[in-house]
CSV table of C-alpha atoms in Angstrom, one decimal:
chain,number,residue,atom,x,y,z
A,1,MET,CA,0.1,0.0,0.2
A,2,ARG,CA,1.0,3.6,-0.1
A,3,ARG,CA,3.2,4.7,2.8
A,4,THR,CA,0.6,6.8,4.6
A,5,THR,CA,-1.8,3.8,4.8
A,6,THR,CA,-1.7,1.7,8.1
A,7,LEU,CA,0.3,-1.5,8.0
A,8,ARG,CA,-2.7,-3.7,8.7
A,9,THR,CA,-4.4,-2.3,5.3
A,10,GLY,CA,-1.1,-2.6,3.6
A,11,LEU,CA,-1.3,-6.1,4.3
A,12,SER,CA,-4.8,-6.4,3.2
A,13,ALA,CA,-3.9,-5.3,-0.3
A,14,LEU,CA,-0.5,-6.8,-0.8
A,15,LEU,CA,-1.1,-10.1,1.0
A,16,LEU,CA,-4.4,-10.9,-0.2
A,17,LEU,CA,-4.4,-14.7,-0.2
A,18,GLY,CA,-1.4,-15.4,1.7
A,19,THR,CA,-1.5,-17.9,4.5
A,20,TRP,CA,1.3,-19.4,6.4
A,21,ALA,CA,4.5,-20.9,5.7
A,22,THR,CA,8.2,-21.8,6.9
A,23,ALA,CA,11.6,-22.6,5.7
A,24,ALA,CA,14.6,-20.7,4.5
A,25,ALA,CA,14.8,-17.2,2.5
A,26,LEU,CA,15.9,-18.9,-0.4
A,27,PRO,CA,13.4,-21.2,-2.5
A,28,ALA,CA,13.4,-24.5,-1.3
A,29,ALA,CA,13.7,-27.7,-3.2
A,30,ALA,CA,10.3,-29.6,-3.4
A,31,ASP,CA,11.5,-32.3,-0.8
A,32,THR,CA,13.3,-30.0,1.5
A,33,PRO,CA,12.3,-31.0,5.1
A,34,PRO,CA,10.5,-27.9,6.9
A,35,ARG,CA,12.1,-25.7,9.6
A,36,SER,CA,10.2,-26.1,12.6
A,37,THR,CA,9.1,-23.1,14.6
A,38,GLY,CA,7.7,-24.7,17.6
A,39,ALA,CA,4.5,-22.7,17.5
A,40,PRO,CA,1.2,-23.9,17.9
A,41,ALA,CA,-1.7,-23.9,15.2
A,42,SER,CA,-4.0,-20.8,15.7
A,43,SER,CA,-7.5,-21.7,17.0
A,44,ALA,CA,-8.9,-20.3,14.0
A,45,LEU,CA,-6.8,-22.5,11.5
A,46,LEU,CA,-7.9,-25.6,13.5
A,47,SER,CA,-11.6,-24.4,13.3
A,48,ALA,CA,-11.3,-24.2,9.6
A,49,MET,CA,-9.9,-27.7,9.5
A,50,GLN,CA,-12.6,-29.1,11.6
A,51,ARG,CA,-15.3,-27.4,9.3
A,52,ASP,CA,-13.9,-28.5,6.0
A,53,LEU,CA,-12.2,-32.0,7.0
A,54,GLY,CA,-14.7,-33.1,9.5
A,55,LEU,CA,-12.3,-33.2,12.1
A,56,THR,CA,-12.3,-32.6,16.1
A,57,ARG,CA,-10.0,-30.1,17.2
A,58,ASP,CA,-7.8,-32.7,18.9
A,59,GLU,CA,-7.6,-34.9,15.6
A,60,ALA,CA,-6.7,-31.5,13.5
A,61,GLU,CA,-3.9,-30.9,15.8
A,62,ALA,CA,-2.6,-34.6,15.7
A,63,ARG,CA,-3.0,-34.3,11.7
A,64,LEU,CA,-0.9,-31.5,11.5
A,65,ALA,CA,2.0,-32.7,13.7
A,66,ALA,CA,2.0,-36.1,11.9
A,67,GLU,CA,1.9,-34.3,8.4
A,68,LYS,CA,5.1,-32.2,9.5
A,69,THR,CA,6.8,-35.4,10.3
A,70,ALA,CA,5.7,-37.0,7.0
A,71,THR,CA,6.9,-34.1,4.9
A,72,ALA,CA,10.2,-34.5,6.9
A,73,VAL,CA,10.5,-37.9,6.2
A,74,ALA,CA,9.8,-37.7,2.4
A,75,HIS,CA,13.2,-37.0,1.2
A,76,LYS,CA,14.9,-39.6,3.2
A,77,ALA,CA,12.5,-42.1,2.1
A,78,ARG,CA,12.9,-41.6,-1.6
A,79,ASN,CA,16.6,-41.7,-1.0
A,80,ALA,CA,16.2,-45.1,0.6
A,81,ALA,CA,14.3,-46.4,-2.2
A,82,GLY,CA,16.2,-45.5,-5.1
A,83,SER,CA,15.4,-46.7,-8.3
A,84,ALA,CA,12.7,-48.7,-6.8
A,85,TYR,CA,10.7,-45.6,-5.7
A,86,GLY,CA,7.1,-45.7,-6.8
A,87,GLY,CA,6.1,-42.5,-5.2
A,88,SER,CA,4.5,-41.4,-1.9
A,89,TRP,CA,1.3,-40.0,-0.1
A,90,TYR,CA,0.4,-39.2,3.2
A,91,ASP,CA,-1.8,-42.1,4.8
A,92,ALA,CA,-4.3,-40.4,7.4
A,93,GLY,CA,-5.2,-43.7,8.7
A,94,SER,CA,-1.8,-44.6,10.0
A,95,GLY,CA,-0.7,-41.0,10.2
A,96,LYS,CA,2.6,-42.0,8.4
A,97,LEU,CA,4.1,-41.4,4.8
A,98,ALA,CA,3.6,-44.3,2.6
A,99,VAL,CA,6.1,-45.3,0.3
A,100,ALA,CA,5.6,-47.5,-3.1
A,101,VAL,CA,8.4,-49.4,-4.0
A,102,THR,CA,8.9,-52.2,-6.9
A,103,ARG,CA,11.5,-54.2,-5.0
A,104,ALA,CA,10.9,-55.9,-1.6
A,105,ALA,CA,14.9,-55.9,-0.9
A,106,HIS,CA,14.3,-52.0,-0.6
A,107,ALA,CA,11.4,-52.0,1.9
A,108,ASP,CA,13.4,-52.3,5.3
A,109,ALA,CA,15.5,-49.5,4.4
A,110,VAL,CA,12.6,-47.6,3.6
A,111,ARG,CA,10.8,-48.5,6.8
A,112,ALA,CA,13.7,-47.5,8.8
A,113,THR,CA,13.3,-43.9,7.8
A,114,GLY,CA,9.7,-44.0,9.5
A,115,ALA,CA,7.4,-44.6,6.4
A,116,THR,CA,5.1,-47.6,5.8
A,117,VAL,CA,5.7,-49.6,2.4
A,118,ARG,CA,3.4,-50.8,-0.4
A,119,LEU,CA,5.2,-53.1,-3.1
A,120,VAL,CA,4.0,-52.1,-6.5
A,121,ARG,CA,4.7,-53.3,-10.0
A,122,PHE,CA,5.4,-49.7,-11.8
A,123,SER,CA,8.2,-47.2,-10.8
A,124,ALA,CA,7.7,-43.5,-10.6
A,125,ARG,CA,10.2,-43.0,-13.4
A,126,GLN,CA,8.1,-45.7,-15.4
A,127,LEU,CA,4.8,-43.6,-14.4
A,128,ASP,CA,6.3,-40.2,-15.1
A,129,ALA,CA,7.4,-41.6,-18.6
A,130,ALA,CA,3.4,-42.6,-19.4
A,131,LYS,CA,2.1,-39.4,-18.4
A,132,LYS,CA,4.8,-37.6,-20.5
A,133,GLY,CA,3.7,-39.7,-23.6
A,134,ILE,CA,-0.1,-38.7,-22.7
A,135,ASP,CA,1.1,-34.9,-22.2
A,136,ALA,CA,2.2,-35.2,-26.0
A,137,LEU,CA,-1.5,-35.9,-27.2
A,138,SER,CA,-3.9,-33.3,-28.0
A,139,ALA,CA,-6.8,-33.7,-25.4
A,140,PRO,CA,-10.7,-33.0,-26.1
A,141,ALA,CA,-12.7,-30.6,-24.2
A,142,GLY,CA,-14.2,-33.8,-22.3
A,143,VAL,CA,-11.0,-34.6,-20.8
A,144,GLY,CA,-10.6,-32.7,-17.5
A,145,SER,CA,-6.9,-33.6,-16.4
A,146,TRP,CA,-4.4,-36.5,-15.9
A,147,HIS,CA,-1.8,-37.0,-13.3
A,148,VAL,CA,0.4,-39.9,-11.8
A,149,ASP,CA,-1.4,-41.3,-8.8
A,150,PRO,CA,1.2,-43.4,-6.6
A,151,LYS,CA,-1.5,-45.0,-4.4
A,152,ALA,CA,-3.0,-46.7,-7.8
A,153,ASN,CA,0.3,-47.2,-9.3
A,154,LYS,CA,-1.2,-45.7,-12.5
A,155,VAL,CA,-1.8,-42.6,-14.5
A,156,VAL,CA,-5.2,-41.5,-13.8
A,157,VAL,CA,-7.2,-39.7,-16.5
A,158,ASP,CA,-10.3,-37.8,-15.2
A,159,VAL,CA,-13.1,-37.5,-17.8
A,160,VAL,CA,-16.1,-35.2,-17.6
A,161,ALA,CA,-18.7,-37.6,-16.8
A,162,ALA,CA,-21.5,-36.1,-19.5
A,163,HIS,CA,-18.7,-36.7,-22.2
A,164,ARG,CA,-17.6,-40.2,-21.1
A,165,ASP,CA,-19.0,-42.0,-24.3
A,166,ASP,CA,-17.8,-39.2,-26.9
A,167,ASN,CA,-15.9,-40.6,-29.7
A,168,ASP,CA,-13.1,-38.1,-29.3
A,169,VAL,CA,-12.7,-39.0,-25.5
A,170,ARG,CA,-12.7,-42.7,-26.4
A,171,ALA,CA,-10.1,-42.2,-29.2
A,172,PHE,CA,-8.0,-39.9,-26.6
A,173,LEU,CA,-8.2,-43.0,-23.9
A,174,SER,CA,-7.2,-45.6,-26.6
A,175,ARG,CA,-4.0,-43.5,-27.3
A,176,ALA,CA,-3.5,-42.7,-23.7
A,177,ARG,CA,-3.6,-46.4,-22.5
A,178,GLU,CA,-0.8,-47.0,-25.3
A,179,ALA,CA,1.7,-44.9,-23.3
A,180,GLY,CA,1.3,-47.0,-20.2
A,181,PRO,CA,-0.8,-48.3,-17.0
A,182,VAL,CA,-4.0,-45.7,-17.3
A,183,THR,CA,-7.2,-45.9,-15.2
A,184,VAL,CA,-10.0,-43.7,-15.7
A,185,ARG,CA,-12.2,-41.6,-13.4
A,186,GLU,CA,-15.2,-39.7,-13.9
A,187,THR,CA,-15.4,-35.8,-12.8
A,188,PRO,CA,-18.7,-34.0,-12.6
A,189,ALA,CA,-17.6,-31.0,-14.6
A,190,ALA,CA,-14.6,-29.4,-16.7
A,191,PRO,CA,-11.9,-27.3,-15.0
A,192,HIS,CA,-11.9,-23.6,-15.3
A,193,THR,CA,-9.8,-20.7,-14.4
A,194,PHE,CA,-11.0,-18.6,-11.4
A,195,ALA,CA,-10.4,-14.7,-12.6
A,196,ALA,CA,-13.2,-12.6,-12.4
A,197,GLY,CA,-14.6,-9.6,-13.7
A,198,THR,CA,-14.3,-6.0,-11.8
A,199,VAL,CA,-16.1,-6.2,-8.5
A,200,GLY,CA,-15.5,-4.7,-5.1
A,201,GLY,CA,-13.6,-6.0,-2.1
A,202,ASP,CA,-9.6,-6.4,-1.5
A,203,PRO,CA,-8.4,-7.4,-4.9
A,204,TYR,CA,-5.8,-6.3,-7.4
A,205,TYR,CA,-6.9,-5.6,-10.9
A,206,THR,CA,-5.5,-5.6,-14.2
A,207,GLY,CA,-7.9,-4.7,-17.3
A,208,ASN,CA,-11.3,-5.5,-16.3
A,209,VAL,CA,-10.2,-8.7,-14.6
A,210,ARG,CA,-9.8,-9.1,-10.6
A,211,CYS,CA,-7.5,-11.6,-9.2
A,212,SER,CA,-6.0,-12.3,-5.7
A,213,ILE,CA,-2.3,-11.7,-4.7
A,214,GLY,CA,-0.1,-14.6,-3.6
A,215,PHE,CA,2.9,-14.4,-1.8
A,216,SER,CA,5.3,-11.7,-1.4
A,217,VAL,CA,8.7,-12.1,-3.1
A,218,HIS,CA,11.6,-9.8,-2.7
A,219,GLY,CA,10.9,-7.0,-4.8
A,220,GLY,CA,7.1,-7.9,-5.7
A,221,PHE,CA,4.5,-11.0,-5.4
A,222,VAL,CA,3.5,-14.0,-7.4
A,223,THR,CA,0.3,-15.0,-8.8
A,224,ALA,CA,-1.5,-16.7,-11.6
A,225,GLY,CA,-0.2,-16.5,-15.2
A,226,HIS,CA,-4.0,-16.1,-16.6
A,227,CYS,CA,-4.4,-12.8,-14.6
A,228,GLY,CA,-2.6,-10.8,-16.9
A,229,SER,CA,0.2,-10.7,-19.8
A,230,PRO,CA,4.0,-9.5,-19.6
A,231,SER,CA,4.0,-5.7,-19.0
A,232,ALA,CA,0.3,-5.2,-18.1
A,233,ALA,CA,-0.4,-2.6,-15.0
A,234,VAL,CA,-1.6,-3.8,-11.8
A,235,TYR,CA,-3.7,-1.8,-9.6
A,236,GLY,CA,-4.5,-2.4,-6.0
A,237,TRP,CA,-7.8,-2.5,-4.1
A,238,ASP,CA,-7.8,1.4,-3.9
A,239,ARG,CA,-7.3,1.6,-7.7
A,240,SER,CA,-3.8,2.9,-6.9
A,241,TYR,CA,-0.8,1.8,-9.3
A,242,ILE,CA,1.1,-1.1,-7.8
A,243,GLY,CA,3.6,-2.3,-10.6
A,244,ASN,CA,3.4,-4.4,-14.0
A,245,PHE,CA,3.6,-7.9,-14.6
A,246,GLN,CA,7.2,-8.8,-15.3
A,247,GLY,CA,6.9,-12.3,-16.0
A,248,SER,CA,3.7,-14.5,-17.0
A,249,SER,CA,3.1,-18.0,-18.7
A,250,PHE,CA,-0.2,-19.3,-19.5
A,251,PRO,CA,-1.4,-22.0,-20.9
A,252,GLY,CA,1.5,-24.4,-20.6
A,253,ASN,CA,2.1,-22.8,-17.0
A,254,ASP,CA,-0.1,-20.8,-14.8
A,255,TYR,CA,2.1,-18.4,-13.0
A,256,ALA,CA,3.3,-14.8,-13.0
A,257,TRP,CA,5.3,-12.1,-10.8
A,258,VAL,CA,4.5,-8.5,-10.5
A,259,ASN,CA,7.1,-5.8,-9.3
A,260,VAL,CA,6.3,-3.5,-6.4
A,261,GLY,CA,6.7,0.2,-6.4
A,262,SER,CA,4.6,3.5,-6.4
A,263,GLY,CA,4.7,3.8,-2.4
A,264,TRP,CA,3.6,0.0,-2.1
A,265,TRP,CA,5.7,-2.5,-0.3
A,266,THR,CA,6.0,-6.2,0.3
A,267,VAL,CA,6.2,-7.9,4.0
A,268,PRO,CA,6.6,-11.6,4.9
A,269,VAL,CA,3.1,-11.6,6.2
A,270,VAL,CA,-0.5,-12.7,4.7
A,271,LEU,CA,-3.8,-11.4,5.7
A,272,GLY,CA,-6.2,-14.1,7.8
A,273,TRP,CA,-9.4,-12.2,6.6
A,274,GLY,CA,-10.6,-12.2,10.0
A,275,THR,CA,-11.0,-15.9,9.9
A,276,VAL,CA,-7.4,-17.0,10.9
A,277,PRO,CA,-5.0,-14.2,12.5
A,278,ASP,CA,-2.6,-12.5,10.2
A,279,GLN,CA,0.3,-15.2,9.4
A,280,LEU,CA,4.0,-14.9,8.9
A,281,VAL,CA,5.4,-16.8,6.2
A,282,ARG,CA,8.7,-18.6,6.7
A,283,GLY,CA,9.3,-21.1,3.6
A,284,SER,CA,7.9,-23.5,1.2
A,285,ALA,CA,8.7,-27.3,2.0
A,286,GLU,CA,6.3,-29.2,-0.1
A,287,ALA,CA,3.6,-31.4,1.5
A,288,PRO,CA,3.1,-35.1,0.3
A,289,VAL,CA,0.0,-36.3,-1.5
A,290,GLY,CA,-3.0,-36.7,1.2
A,291,ALA,CA,-1.6,-33.8,3.4
A,292,SER,CA,-3.9,-31.2,4.5
A,293,VAL,CA,-3.9,-28.0,2.6
A,294,CYS,CA,-5.6,-24.7,3.2
A,295,ARG,CA,-6.4,-21.8,0.7
A,296,SER,CA,-7.1,-18.0,1.2
A,297,GLY,CA,-8.8,-15.8,-1.5
A,298,SER,CA,-10.1,-12.5,-2.2
A,299,THR,CA,-13.5,-13.9,-2.7
A,300,THR,CA,-14.3,-16.7,-0.6
A,301,HIS,CA,-11.3,-16.1,2.0
A,302,TRP,CA,-10.3,-19.4,3.9
A,303,HIS,CA,-11.2,-22.9,3.2
A,304,CYS,CA,-9.3,-26.2,3.8
A,305,GLY,CA,-9.2,-29.9,2.0
A,306,THR,CA,-6.3,-32.2,1.1
A,307,VAL,CA,-3.8,-32.8,-1.7
A,308,LEU,CA,-5.2,-35.1,-4.1
A,309,ALA,CA,-2.6,-35.3,-6.7
A,310,LYS,CA,0.6,-33.7,-8.2
A,311,ASN,CA,2.0,-33.0,-11.5
A,312,GLU,CA,-1.1,-33.2,-13.1
A,313,THR,CA,-1.8,-31.9,-16.4
A,314,VAL,CA,-5.3,-29.7,-16.5
A,315,ASN,CA,-6.9,-29.3,-19.9
A,316,TYR,CA,-8.4,-25.8,-19.8
A,317,SER,CA,-10.5,-24.6,-22.4
A,318,GLN,CA,-7.3,-22.2,-23.4
A,319,GLY,CA,-4.9,-25.0,-23.2
A,320,ALA,CA,-3.3,-27.5,-21.1
A,321,VAL,CA,-1.2,-26.5,-18.0
A,322,HIS,CA,1.4,-28.8,-16.4
A,323,GLN,CA,2.9,-29.7,-13.3
A,324,MET,CA,-0.2,-28.6,-11.1
A,325,THR,CA,-1.1,-29.9,-7.8
A,326,LYS,CA,-4.8,-30.9,-7.2
A,327,THR,CA,-6.8,-30.4,-4.0
A,328,SER,CA,-10.3,-31.0,-2.6
A,329,VAL,CA,-10.4,-27.3,-1.8
A,330,CYS,CA,-13.1,-25.1,-3.2
A,331,ALA,CA,-12.5,-22.0,-5.0
A,332,GLU,CA,-14.5,-19.5,-6.7
A,333,PRO,CA,-13.9,-16.4,-9.5
A,334,GLY,CA,-11.7,-13.7,-8.3
A,335,ASP,CA,-9.6,-16.5,-6.1
A,336,SER,CA,-7.0,-16.8,-8.9
A,337,GLY,CA,-3.3,-16.2,-7.7
A,338,GLY,CA,-4.3,-16.6,-4.0
A,339,SER,CA,-2.1,-18.7,-1.6
A,340,PHE,CA,-2.3,-22.5,-0.6
A,341,ILE,CA,-0.6,-23.5,2.6
A,342,SER,CA,-0.1,-26.9,4.3
A,343,GLY,CA,0.6,-26.7,7.8
A,344,ASP,CA,3.0,-24.0,8.0
A,345,GLN,CA,4.4,-24.2,4.6
A,346,ALA,CA,3.6,-22.4,1.3
A,347,GLN,CA,2.4,-24.6,-1.4
A,348,GLY,CA,1.5,-22.7,-4.2
A,349,VAL,CA,-0.7,-20.2,-6.1
A,350,THR,CA,-4.5,-20.7,-7.1
A,351,SER,CA,-4.8,-21.6,-10.8
A,352,GLY,CA,-8.6,-22.7,-11.5
A,353,GLY,CA,-10.8,-25.8,-10.7
A,354,TRP,CA,-14.5,-26.8,-10.9
A,355,GLY,CA,-17.4,-26.4,-8.6
A,356,ASN,CA,-17.9,-23.5,-5.6
A,357,CYS,CA,-17.6,-23.2,-2.1
A,358,GLY,CA,-21.5,-23.8,-1.5
A,359,SER,CA,-21.8,-27.3,-3.3
A,360,GLY,CA,-17.9,-28.1,-3.0
A,361,GLY,CA,-15.4,-28.9,-5.7
A,362,GLU,CA,-11.7,-29.3,-6.6
A,363,THR,CA,-9.0,-26.6,-7.1
A,364,TRP,CA,-5.5,-26.9,-8.8
A,365,HIS,CA,-2.7,-24.6,-7.9
A,366,GLN,CA,0.8,-23.9,-9.4
A,367,PRO,CA,3.8,-24.9,-7.0
A,368,VAL,CA,5.3,-21.8,-5.6
A,369,ASN,CA,8.7,-23.2,-5.9
A,370,GLU,CA,8.4,-23.8,-9.6
A,371,ILE,CA,7.6,-20.1,-9.7
A,372,LEU,CA,10.4,-18.9,-7.5
A,373,ASN,CA,12.8,-21.0,-9.5
A,374,ARG,CA,11.6,-19.9,-13.0
A,375,TYR,CA,11.9,-16.3,-12.4
A,376,GLY,CA,15.0,-16.4,-9.7
A,377,LEU,CA,12.6,-14.9,-6.9
A,378,ARG,CA,13.3,-15.0,-3.3
A,379,LEU,CA,10.3,-15.6,-1.0
A,380,HIS,CA,10.0,-12.8,1.4
A,381,THR,CA,10.1,-14.6,4.6
A,382,ALA,CA,10.0,-13.7,8.5
């Protein structure tokens, strides 16, 4: 915000969707263990998890602690599995990280890290190769997305239920199965981005589009690429000039960054919207599939769910976007660009999805570490 505005108001405009995170100032690798702060989760955050995940307060606290441990174990477990690694996910039933391996000889070494083990047929490398083959295909509108599912040990292709029997969908699935092990699931609607026309609130604007600011970086903030093209001017909630899109990519990717100036500044804090306290940002260690995750946006504010899949290709009407993370969190128009958080770690910026926060849905985010590495940015941390 402009320097004459209060700090709280500045956070409202510059950190519209942020949430809470932890790690070092430099971008963390996807499998870097988080730095523990020892700080308990806020009561408001626990309440959001109780509401959206159907947990008691004690269950929410226990889950956050178990997920932090699972995230720390992931890097060691992957190294222990070596070439037999078939992927991993957080198992809410056991409260541990589950790791798939293709050879029993590696099981004991993986268990020694604190993870549980499941024997599977295909390695992560084989599944990633199959997905890459599907990425090369041209998908029809009836195909929503596809990703590697380590738990199923297959590539899952999501097809819009109403288009399951379309000839072009059937032809796509036939070609996809030639690439490797594939299973098909139905989704009730096609994915779309969550940008919105100009309305009131605490947004940022570019042209006639309203989106949400994600995480502060040194010199600006990161957000969704579909919200603006390179050099496009960006204006704050009060319509004062903030800066310009310095880099933007969509489709293919869905990320961007905006420089901050003209009396505005960045701080390592994100606004809680009165639902949770304003939160310090501390880093960006990536949570495993199955972990809880929360999202903050300028339209629907705070909502929580779980990580459903990683490295998913999403087939928007504008074109495919790669390396996305799918979640069970809802979102609505205007939430695009906002922050995803798991535990106390930044995860990514909101891209799109289907459904709404009245009836539910699914939402994808572009991982924040990919954005930081792509543009050589440093997350602004406390």
